[in-house]
Amino acid sequence: MKKLIILALAVLIIAPAVFANGGGDNDSSGSYMNWNLGADPKTLDPGLNGASDGGDVGNNTHEGLVREQAGKVIPGMAEKWETSADGKTVTFHIRKDAKWSDGSALTANDFVYSWKRAMDPATASEYSWIWEYTNVVGAQKAAEGEGSVDDAGIRAVDDYTFEVSLINPTDYFVSLMSFYHFMPVKQSSVEAGADGAWAKDPALAVSNGPFYLTSYTIGDGLTLTKNPYYWAAKNVKIDVINVKFIDDQSTAYTAYKAGEFDFLNDVPPAEVPRLVAENPEYYIFPLLGTYYYNFNMDLDMWKDVRVRQALTMAIDREQITEVLANGNVPAAGFVPPGFVDNKGKDFFETAGTYGISTDDGSVDEAKALLAEAGYPDGAGFPKFTLLYNTSEGHKKVAEMVQEMWKTNLGIECTLENQEWAVFQDTRTAGDFELARGGWITDFLDPMGLLAIFVTGNSYNDPNYSNADYDALMAKANATIGKDHYDALYAAQTILMTELPMIPVYHYTDSYLSSPQVKNWTRSQLGALDFSKASIKR
Amino acid sequence: MMESLNFEPATAEEARDQEILRNSLTYWQDVWRRLKNHKLAMVGLFGVIFIILFAVFGPLFSPFSYSDQNLDFANTPPRLNIYQVAENPDYNVFLTRDYKLLHVSDNGTILNRLKLDDKDVINKKYTYVDGNKFVLLDFAYNLLPGMEAEYDYTFSLNGAPEISQPLQKVPNRLYPFGSDDLGRSLLVRVMFGARISLTIAFVASLVNLLVGVVYGSIAAYEGGRTDNFMMRFVDLLNSIPLVIYIILIMVLVGNRGLWTLTLALGSVYWVQMARLVRGQVLSLKEQEFVLAARALGVNRSHIIFRHLVPNAIGPIIVAMTMMIPSAVFTEAFIAFIGLGVSAPMASWGTLANDGLTGLLSYPYQLFFPSLAIAITMLCFNFLGDGLRDALDPRLRKG
Amino acid sequence: MKNYFLRRFIYSLFTIFLIATVTFFMMHSIPGGPFTREKPVPPEIMRALNAKYHLDDPLIVQYVDYLKGLVTFDMGPSFSKTGTSVNDLIKAGFPITARVGFLAVLLITVLGLPVGIISALRQNRPIDYFVMFMATLGVTIPSFVLATVFIYFFAGKLGWFPPFGLATPLGYVGPVIALSGYSLSFVARLTRSSMLEVLRQDYIRTARANGLKELSVLGKHAMKNALIPVVTYLGPTIAALMTGSFVVERIFAIPGIGRYFVESVSNRDYTTIMGVTVLYAAFYVLMVFLVDVLYAIIDPRIKFEKESG
């Protein structure tokens, strides 16, 4: 009897598994792509989103006023735009054939609604702080709850004209419009599914991009289907994208090799050197960010600039990036490659290395500086702790840096790791000697990086303060063109002379894409774009 | 049966021997005597001793410390498949899985790394330089379409004919267990890791024995409300998320290395043992011998620790040994949150964890720490088996 | 006895409440919150976020609110999946986790117990050594290694199994093996040792000497008493297996609830932490209760209440 019950139970439990369909698999009538996103996004609502996984989906389901592909700004929902002579008014002309995926018309009013919603504290969007950097009149105040969203400088002149007033002329403003936070959402959908629930519900998920959501399973995956109402639908070559949320990189990589995926967002780091050499399907892109270590400038041990310089120079950055093997660029400044200045030159190239060799070329100078500071061969230098948040990658870099200081300078330091939220807390509280930092910017201007070291900035972890630096950054904020970039160059020179932090390398992003997938692009800010991609099986 | 009736009086000497045996052997002496006769247990015991010696004295015989890096020699396996690209004088090279070319002596000592001079990623040809020698590596075979070969790559020194067959496989003299992703000796790291992991194994067993066994047996023996309260506390400890608990300890006490780790692990690790012992004692305490002891007025602690616990020793020892590996891996997890010894020192659990990420290309980095754990476990198990037999009061002779 | 179990049941409910309370306050006392980010949210925005989710209320108010929700089985909205309730997360994931967990429990009982018994009956014979060796390996190799190697070798190299997911019945093989490996070994080992213990007892010798059939000796007498440690171990293990494993679900990409036990803490997803903790606690307390009931069935001599004497 007992056995019978067990048997019956087993059948009950296994049967649904046997007969249930695979979910993600496709009937292959159209062209489809299998993509591993790597995580179940917290939200698919572009207005609420604050993470790159949600951003990657959002960039394909939604479309802002413009699109940015590999640094080039191209028309999106706006077919053209103009900036007033004083640079303070930007007018976008929404295309007449702009439509939502349910076939209804998309107008300038949709943008007004979406933007006000995004900046409204009641919406509680994590990214609403970005309004500060848009320079849109009244937007920062509204986002911080000190003003009404109705006072923000945005208005729909008519259904197809959207006008934005800025506090200062802002060079990067138009390119910023490709960012997910500024994408339109449909009011009726948003109101039907609170807190972004609408965006994960295929019945409510109305969007305006090349694809729209047709299924979503918690923790498992989602399906995107070509949006027939998209204005450039004829360019969209893929009918269905099956997205999975596998976060284990080895599993995803094994599945890719077995042909189950056409596109991967992550691969196991240890496999990267081989992939780079052997596999043309592996793509590396610069990511606009920098990996660095913060000095706690409040401590006496770091008061002597020569000590900070010595520690900065005693690191062989090329060896570190070789071990990481992911195409990372050694950082001898804070601004990464990818920003074009007023002369059309790359900011990173023009800025140079401030006398810091990217390999072991500065070690002798570092030794000399340390001796000058009173610690020949590291003798008598106080022991200190290098703090990082737990991760294989951070550990690896910290171990290399620790060993380099030991062999090159004779300085001993202890490594300590903390669970990441604890680490954030410790770092913000300034309870550290040397702590890992990382900063990735969200808009195409070096200001996004350099601004964090302004006195009192919430991300100024070293607690660095320099009046000249602050003045230059204020100037950069208020100007465009030559003045803007001159101020930024000068600011970085101060930063690299004073060294409140040790830059280590600049971030990269990488993807594994099967040769069958063609014409996919990525924005410089890191969002994937399959609007023109095609796949041949 | 009949024969046994033919008694023969014992000699005086024999009688004295019996007498002495009986009087001089305490319980523990008896245990030791029986343990000595248990062959597998002795294998286990010597194994454990050997591992401890390996951990304590092993590093003395190595030129490296656990933290010494040589990034040029990173990711070299324990056996090197060397290619002889020149003869008289011999020039052997070894190619790592991450495309570093190393100059290796005939007997397997890595001498130096060749500098990567030119990369032709499209045609899969790399050029490496060592002084006036340059080695051309062609690894297009099996990678580019239309090329299929028996071998994956060829070498040619200064334009000499290509070498496609390895000379031989030689053991890696510099790094007998291979080197890790930062060019550290895995052998030395496993030796140092043993210090942490064995400490953890020891602590886990001790806590299980001292807290778990005592707690569980008292709860069961006392029964009723006491049992109920004590076991509900166990339920509480068992159900609180471990991660939150560890983070809390870290925030309150801070990371003071091994002892905070011990504190964290020790304070929660005994609950399973407590439950197991309670179950055993609940059943044992109703047996006749306990009733008899109680009737004789034997006191409580004597009944618990002299009668009940020894009778439950089988499951206790099995559980104790079986729970050691989970303690070793729990340590790695706790280290991940930030409690315990900090990098570059690494326990076996942490080494295994790190090795896992490179499993596809560098399986040996996972294999050796795992092997160390497995061997230790086998030894503990053999020893545990022997101890069980030795401690079992029913098997007591004499 | 009936009274005792009734009281135990009430105690169990109280235990769950206690676990929820302790977890609630511990969780709020560790650094970080649901909106802690690598790139920290500015204070003004943080204020808006906290206000929206009532995280700016005094802790005690939040606690009372939580309890109110708990009584009506409303676990609140998840912080790491905006717009999704914890109830939805559990509803979506639990059946999947439980299915894998049940198969693991099944495997452990139908394989672990018999293997342990056979091993005990053939003590010190090759089969015994083999079983013990495998069991030792089973507890030594952690599930993360087992799972990764399984995927790499059986799914990747040989292609016998799908590399992830539960879309086909074959997909269950890896997760079930990885999930049950440790407990399977533990149970086999524990069964063997208790069997050996019992087989040495006088009453077994007596039963055998009395000419009882071996099977009846084993079934009626030996098995029963050998079961106590196994049952003790299995109870809580079942609760753990049925609520899933972070490692196994992550590596095999199973959309269950096991992963939330770790992920929710690192995300400081308060509501989800409480949801899965209470779910597990309820399961666990129930199993521990059942174990005590089973004790009384297996060995009727066991009494839980203090004798009046």
JSON list of C-alpha atoms in Angstrom, two decimals, chain A residues 79-170:
[
{"chain": "A", "resi": 79, "resn": "GLU", "atom": "CA", "xyz": [13.39, 61.94, -36.62]},
{"chain": "A", "resi": 80, "resn": "LYS", "atom": "CA", "xyz": [15.26, 65.18, -36.14]},
{"chain": "A", "resi": 81, "resn": "TRP", "atom": "CA", "xyz": [16.08, 67.72, -33.47]},
{"chain": "A", "resi": 82, "resn": "GLU", "atom": "CA", "xyz": [17.57, 71.16, -33.14]},
{"chain": "A", "resi": 83, "resn": "THR", "atom": "CA", "xyz": [19.28, 73.15, -30.43]},
{"chain": "A", "resi": 84, "resn": "SER", "atom": "CA", "xyz": [18.61, 76.85, -29.99]},
{"chain": "A", "resi": 85, "resn": "ALA", "atom": "CA", "xyz": [21.38, 79.38, -30.53]},
{"chain": "A", "resi": 86, "resn": "ASP", "atom": "CA", "xyz": [22.02, 79.81, -26.80]},
{"chain": "A", "resi": 87, "resn": "GLY", "atom": "CA", "xyz": [22.14, 76.03, -26.45]},
{"chain": "A", "resi": 88, "resn": "LYS", "atom": "CA", "xyz": [19.47, 76.05, -23.76]},
{"chain": "A", "resi": 89, "resn": "THR", "atom": "CA", "xyz": [16.47, 74.78, -25.70]},
{"chain": "A", "resi": 90, "resn": "VAL", "atom": "CA", "xyz": [16.40, 71.48, -27.52]},
{"chain": "A", "resi": 91, "resn": "THR", "atom": "CA", "xyz": [13.43, 70.69, -29.74]},
{"chain": "A", "resi": 92, "resn": "PHE", "atom": "CA", "xyz": [12.76, 67.12, -30.81]},
{"chain": "A", "resi": 93, "resn": "HIS", "atom": "CA", "xyz": [10.47, 66.31, -33.71]},
{"chain": "A", "resi": 94, "resn": "ILE", "atom": "CA", "xyz": [8.73, 63.04, -33.07]},
{"chain": "A", "resi": 95, "resn": "ARG", "atom": "CA", "xyz": [8.25, 60.96, -36.20]},
{"chain": "A", "resi": 96, "resn": "LYS", "atom": "CA", "xyz": [4.68, 60.87, -37.51]},
{"chain": "A", "resi": 97, "resn": "ASP", "atom": "CA", "xyz": [4.65, 57.10, -37.80]},
{"chain": "A", "resi": 98, "resn": "ALA", "atom": "CA", "xyz": [5.71, 56.56, -34.20]},
{"chain": "A", "resi": 99, "resn": "LYS", "atom": "CA", "xyz": [3.50, 53.86, -32.71]},
{"chain": "A", "resi": 100, "resn": "TRP", "atom": "CA", "xyz": [3.19, 51.65, -29.65]},
{"chain": "A", "resi": 101, "resn": "SER", "atom": "CA", "xyz": [3.27, 47.90, -30.05]},
{"chain": "A", "resi": 102, "resn": "ASP", "atom": "CA", "xyz": [-0.53, 47.83, -29.65]},
{"chain": "A", "resi": 103, "resn": "GLY", "atom": "CA", "xyz": [-0.85, 49.99, -32.75]},
{"chain": "A", "resi": 104, "resn": "SER", "atom": "CA", "xyz": [-1.79, 53.23, -31.00]},
{"chain": "A", "resi": 105, "resn": "ALA", "atom": "CA", "xyz": [0.02, 56.46, -31.83]},
{"chain": "A", "resi": 106, "resn": "LEU", "atom": "CA", "xyz": [2.97, 57.65, -29.76]},
{"chain": "A", "resi": 107, "resn": "THR", "atom": "CA", "xyz": [3.12, 61.41, -29.28]},
{"chain": "A", "resi": 108, "resn": "ALA", "atom": "CA", "xyz": [5.17, 64.06, -27.52]},
{"chain": "A", "resi": 109, "resn": "ASN", "atom": "CA", "xyz": [2.71, 63.83, -24.65]},
{"chain": "A", "resi": 110, "resn": "ASP", "atom": "CA", "xyz": [3.88, 60.29, -23.99]},
{"chain": "A", "resi": 111, "resn": "PHE", "atom": "CA", "xyz": [7.37, 61.66, -23.42]},
{"chain": "A", "resi": 112, "resn": "VAL", "atom": "CA", "xyz": [6.08, 64.36, -21.12]},
{"chain": "A", "resi": 113, "resn": "TYR", "atom": "CA", "xyz": [4.20, 61.73, -19.09]},
{"chain": "A", "resi": 114, "resn": "SER", "atom": "CA", "xyz": [7.12, 59.30, -19.00]},
{"chain": "A", "resi": 115, "resn": "TRP", "atom": "CA", "xyz": [9.69, 61.88, -17.98]},
{"chain": "A", "resi": 116, "resn": "LYS", "atom": "CA", "xyz": [7.55, 63.37, -15.25]},
{"chain": "A", "resi": 117, "resn": "ARG", "atom": "CA", "xyz": [6.85, 59.90, -13.98]},
{"chain": "A", "resi": 118, "resn": "ALA", "atom": "CA", "xyz": [10.53, 59.01, -14.01]},
{"chain": "A", "resi": 119, "resn": "MET", "atom": "CA", "xyz": [11.57, 62.08, -12.02]},
{"chain": "A", "resi": 120, "resn": "ASP", "atom": "CA", "xyz": [8.64, 61.88, -9.57]},
{"chain": "A", "resi": 121, "resn": "PRO", "atom": "CA", "xyz": [9.80, 60.73, -6.11]},
{"chain": "A", "resi": 122, "resn": "ALA", "atom": "CA", "xyz": [6.51, 58.84, -5.79]},
{"chain": "A", "resi": 123, "resn": "THR", "atom": "CA", "xyz": [7.67, 56.61, -8.64]},
{"chain": "A", "resi": 124, "resn": "ALA", "atom": "CA", "xyz": [10.88, 56.00, -6.70]},
{"chain": "A", "resi": 125, "resn": "SER", "atom": "CA", "xyz": [13.07, 55.28, -9.68]},
{"chain": "A", "resi": 126, "resn": "GLU", "atom": "CA", "xyz": [16.60, 54.40, -8.64]},
{"chain": "A", "resi": 127, "resn": "TYR", "atom": "CA", "xyz": [18.06, 56.34, -11.49]},
{"chain": "A", "resi": 128, "resn": "SER", "atom": "CA", "xyz": [16.21, 59.58, -10.94]},
{"chain": "A", "resi": 129, "resn": "TRP", "atom": "CA", "xyz": [19.47, 61.12, -9.70]},
{"chain": "A", "resi": 130, "resn": "ILE", "atom": "CA", "xyz": [20.54, 61.32, -13.34]},
{"chain": "A", "resi": 131, "resn": "TRP", "atom": "CA", "xyz": [18.24, 64.31, -13.79]},
{"chain": "A", "resi": 132, "resn": "GLU", "atom": "CA", "xyz": [20.88, 66.38, -12.06]},
{"chain": "A", "resi": 133, "resn": "TYR", "atom": "CA", "xyz": [23.23, 65.75, -14.97]},
{"chain": "A", "resi": 134, "resn": "THR", "atom": "CA", "xyz": [20.65, 66.35, -17.68]},
{"chain": "A", "resi": 135, "resn": "ASN", "atom": "CA", "xyz": [20.60, 70.04, -16.74]},
{"chain": "A", "resi": 136, "resn": "VAL", "atom": "CA", "xyz": [16.87, 70.07, -17.52]},
{"chain": "A", "resi": 137, "resn": "VAL", "atom": "CA", "xyz": [15.29, 73.06, -15.80]},
{"chain": "A", "resi": 138, "resn": "GLY", "atom": "CA", "xyz": [13.66, 72.10, -12.50]},
{"chain": "A", "resi": 139, "resn": "ALA", "atom": "CA", "xyz": [14.27, 68.37, -12.99]},
{"chain": "A", "resi": 140, "resn": "GLN", "atom": "CA", "xyz": [16.78, 67.85, -10.21]},
{"chain": "A", "resi": 141, "resn": "LYS", "atom": "CA", "xyz": [14.56, 69.68, -7.71]},
{"chain": "A", "resi": 142, "resn": "ALA", "atom": "CA", "xyz": [11.57, 67.63, -8.75]},
{"chain": "A", "resi": 143, "resn": "ALA", "atom": "CA", "xyz": [13.53, 64.37, -8.45]},
{"chain": "A", "resi": 144, "resn": "GLU", "atom": "CA", "xyz": [14.71, 65.30, -4.99]},
{"chain": "A", "resi": 145, "resn": "GLY", "atom": "CA", "xyz": [11.19, 66.14, -3.90]},
{"chain": "A", "resi": 146, "resn": "GLU", "atom": "CA", "xyz": [11.82, 69.85, -3.55]},
{"chain": "A", "resi": 147, "resn": "GLY", "atom": "CA", "xyz": [9.83, 70.97, -6.54]},
{"chain": "A", "resi": 148, "resn": "SER", "atom": "CA", "xyz": [6.90, 69.87, -8.60]},
{"chain": "A", "resi": 149, "resn": "VAL", "atom": "CA", "xyz": [7.40, 67.75, -11.69]},
{"chain": "A", "resi": 150, "resn": "ASP", "atom": "CA", "xyz": [5.05, 70.18, -13.43]},
{"chain": "A", "resi": 151, "resn": "ASP", "atom": "CA", "xyz": [7.70, 72.88, -13.13]},
{"chain": "A", "resi": 152, "resn": "ALA", "atom": "CA", "xyz": [10.24, 70.84, -15.04]},
{"chain": "A", "resi": 153, "resn": "GLY", "atom": "CA", "xyz": [11.32, 72.40, -18.32]},
{"chain": "A", "resi": 154, "resn": "ILE", "atom": "CA", "xyz": [9.67, 69.93, -20.66]},
{"chain": "A", "resi": 155, "resn": "ARG", "atom": "CA", "xyz": [6.59, 70.41, -22.78]},
{"chain": "A", "resi": 156, "resn": "ALA", "atom": "CA", "xyz": [4.74, 69.05, -25.75]},
{"chain": "A", "resi": 157, "resn": "VAL", "atom": "CA", "xyz": [4.38, 71.94, -28.18]},
{"chain": "A", "resi": 158, "resn": "ASP", "atom": "CA", "xyz": [2.08, 69.73, -30.24]},
{"chain": "A", "resi": 159, "resn": "ASP", "atom": "CA", "xyz": [1.70, 65.99, -30.71]},
{"chain": "A", "resi": 160, "resn": "TYR", "atom": "CA", "xyz": [4.94, 65.79, -32.65]},
{"chain": "A", "resi": 161, "resn": "THR", "atom": "CA", "xyz": [7.08, 68.47, -31.05]},
{"chain": "A", "resi": 162, "resn": "PHE", "atom": "CA", "xyz": [8.79, 67.92, -27.74]},
{"chain": "A", "resi": 163, "resn": "GLU", "atom": "CA", "xyz": [10.68, 70.81, -26.22]},
{"chain": "A", "resi": 164, "resn": "VAL", "atom": "CA", "xyz": [13.25, 70.69, -23.42]},
{"chain": "A", "resi": 165, "resn": "SER", "atom": "CA", "xyz": [14.72, 73.68, -21.57]},
{"chain": "A", "resi": 166, "resn": "LEU", "atom": "CA", "xyz": [18.19, 73.37, -20.10]},
{"chain": "A", "resi": 167, "resn": "ILE", "atom": "CA", "xyz": [19.92, 75.33, -17.35]},
{"chain": "A", "resi": 168, "resn": "ASN", "atom": "CA", "xyz": [23.23, 75.28, -19.20]},
{"chain": "A", "resi": 169, "resn": "PRO", "atom": "CA", "xyz": [24.11, 74.32, -22.73]},
{"chain": "A", "resi": 170, "resn": "THR", "atom": "CA", "xyz": [24.96, 70.63, -22.53]}
]
